[in-house]
PDB file of C-alpha atoms and ligand atoms in Angstrom:
ATOM      1  CA  MET A   1      -3.640  19.103   4.423  1.00 81.00           C
ATOM      2  CA  ALA A   2      -4.399  16.319   2.038  1.00 91.00           C
ATOM      3  CA  HIS A   3      -7.267  15.061   0.024  1.00 92.00           C
ATOM      4  CA  CYS A   4      -8.867  11.721   0.492  1.00 94.00           C
ATOM      5  CA  PRO A   5      -8.403   9.812  -2.761  1.00 94.00           C
ATOM      6  CA  GLU A   6     -11.686   8.069  -2.124  1.00 95.00           C
ATOM      7  CA  CYS A   7     -14.120  10.879  -1.402  1.00 96.00           C
ATOM      8  CA  GLU A   8     -11.924  13.924  -1.996  1.00 95.00           C
ATOM      9  CA  ALA A   9     -12.564  15.228   1.474  1.00 95.00           C
ATOM     10  CA  LEU A  10      -9.975  17.561   2.794  1.00 94.00           C
ATOM     11  CA  ILE A  11      -8.103  15.907   5.608  1.00 92.00           C
ATOM     12  CA  ASP A  12      -6.393  18.165   8.023  1.00 89.00           C
ATOM     13  CA  LEU A  13      -2.933  16.736   8.353  1.00 89.00           C
ATOM     14  CA  ASP A  14       0.208  18.669   8.911  1.00 86.00           C
ATOM     15  CA  ASN A  15       3.352  17.265   7.493  1.00 84.00           C
ATOM     16  CA  ASP A  16       4.952  17.291  10.908  1.00 89.00           C
ATOM     17  CA  GLU A  17       2.074  15.323  12.363  1.00 88.00           C
ATOM     18  CA  VAL A  18       2.350  12.328  10.160  1.00 92.00           C
ATOM     19  CA  ALA A  19       5.115  10.082   9.028  1.00 94.00           C
ATOM     20  CA  GLU A  20       5.549   8.404   5.734  1.00 95.00           C
ATOM     21  CA  GLY A  21       3.934   5.005   5.827  1.00 94.00           C
ATOM     22  CA  GLU A  22       1.583   5.972   8.610  1.00 94.00           C
ATOM     23  CA  LEU A  23      -2.014   4.889   8.360  1.00 94.00           C
ATOM     24  CA  VAL A  24      -4.809   7.341   8.901  1.00 93.00           C
ATOM     25  CA  SER A  25      -8.524   7.096   8.360  1.00 94.00           C
ATOM     26  CA  CYS A  26     -10.603   9.503   6.424  1.00 94.00           C
ATOM     27  CA  PRO A  27     -13.026  11.301   8.743  1.00 93.00           C
ATOM     28  CA  GLU A  28     -15.569  11.447   5.947  1.00 96.00           C
ATOM     29  CA  CYS A  29     -15.688   7.979   4.499  1.00 96.00           C
ATOM     30  CA  SER A  30     -13.547   6.176   7.097  1.00 95.00           C
ATOM     31  CA  VAL A  31     -11.440   4.542   4.501  1.00 95.00           C
ATOM     32  CA  ASP A  32      -7.934   3.607   5.554  1.00 95.00           C
ATOM     33  CA  LEU A  33      -5.301   5.746   4.002  1.00 95.00           C
ATOM     34  CA  GLU A  34      -1.580   5.434   3.903  1.00 95.00           C
ATOM     35  CA  VAL A  35       0.684   8.431   3.995  1.00 95.00           C
ATOM     36  CA  ILE A  36       2.947   8.090   1.010  1.00 94.00           C
ATOM     37  CA  SER A  37       4.585  11.444   1.263  1.00 93.00           C
ATOM     38  CA  THR A  38       4.784  14.110   3.914  1.00 93.00           C
ATOM     39  CA  ASN A  39       5.948  17.161   2.036  1.00 90.00           C
ATOM     40  CA  PRO A  40       3.376  17.772   0.796  1.00 88.00           C
ATOM     41  CA  VAL A  41       1.177  15.250   2.506  1.00 91.00           C
ATOM     42  CA  GLU A  42      -0.113  12.738   0.035  1.00 92.00           C
ATOM     43  CA  LEU A  43      -2.405   9.879   0.763  1.00 94.00           C
ATOM     44  CA  ARG A  44      -3.373   6.767  -1.027  1.00 95.00           C
ATOM     45  CA  LEU A  45      -5.778   4.005  -0.207  1.00 95.00           C
ATOM     46  CA  ALA A  46      -4.216   1.589   2.187  1.00 93.00           C
ATOM     47  CA  GLU A  47      -4.214  -1.897   0.893  1.00 77.00           C
ATOM     48  CA  ASP A  48      -6.241  -4.238   2.930  1.00 68.00           C
ATOM     49  CA  GLU A  49      -4.306  -7.425   3.171  1.00 63.00           C
ATOM     50  CA  GLU A  50      -7.411  -9.462   3.699  1.00 60.00           C
ATOM     51  CA  LEU A  51      -8.897  -8.252   0.479  1.00 53.00           C
ATOM     52  CA  GLU A  52      -5.890  -9.122  -1.522  1.00 54.00           C
ATOM     53  CA  GLU A  53      -6.958 -10.022  -4.980  1.00 60.00           C
ATOM     54  CA  ASP A  54      -5.454 -13.038  -6.520  1.00 67.00           C
ATOM     55  CA  GLU A  55      -4.664 -12.501 -10.092  1.00 69.00           C
ATOM     56  CA  ASP A  56      -5.351 -15.825 -11.563  1.00 71.00           C
ATOM     57  CA  ASP A  57      -4.033 -15.638 -15.009  1.00 68.00           C
ATOM     58  CA  GLU A  58      -5.335 -18.447 -17.090  1.00 70.00           C
ATOM     59  CA  ASP A  59      -2.204 -18.712 -19.124  1.00 68.00           C
ATOM     60  CA  GLU A  60       0.048 -19.047 -16.221  1.00 60.00           C
ATOM     61  CA  GLU A  61       3.084 -20.932 -17.314  1.00 65.00           C
ATOM     62  CA  ASP A  62       4.544 -21.639 -13.982  1.00 68.00           C
ATOM     63  CA  LEU A  63       6.328 -24.768 -14.943  1.00 67.00           C
ATOM     64  CA  LEU A  64       9.766 -23.564 -14.101  1.00 67.00           C
ATOM     65  CA  ASP A  65      11.467 -25.281 -11.282  1.00 70.00           C
ATOM     66  CA  GLU A  66      12.744 -22.470  -9.252  1.00 68.00           C
ATOM     67  CA  ASP A  67      15.623 -23.810  -7.339  1.00 72.00           C
ATOM     68  CA  ASP A  68      16.480 -20.901  -5.180  1.00 71.00           C
ATOM     69  CA  GLU A  69      18.696 -22.587  -2.734  1.00 70.00           C
ATOM     70  CA  ASP A  70      21.452 -20.105  -2.620  1.00 73.00           C
ATOM     71  CA  ASP A  71      23.296 -19.707   0.580  1.00 73.00           C
ATOM     72  CA  ASP A  72      22.372 -16.207   1.393  1.00 73.00           C
ATOM     73  CA  ASP A  73      24.128 -15.403   4.555  1.00 74.00           C
ATOM     74  CA  ASP A  74      22.732 -12.079   5.495  1.00 72.00           C
ATOM     75  CA  GLU A  75      23.325 -11.432   9.085  1.00 66.00           C
TER      76      GLU A  75
HETATM   77 ZN1   ZN B   1     -12.701   9.888   2.329  1.00 56.49          ZN
END
């Protein structure tokens, strides 16, 4: 059992039915929810990648030359 963080509806989820990271939808408001914990089941609003908000800070001092050319050999 978990509560929808959006509309507070009780969502009937057993902790052995869901896995952490799984996406479910609220039956009440149909929002997408992500399971962040299974014992107890906790849900949070799933982030919609398409609605990603760009934080455009006006004082963005991004003048550093990031030279990240390390040889990272991760196989
Ligand atoms: Zn809901």
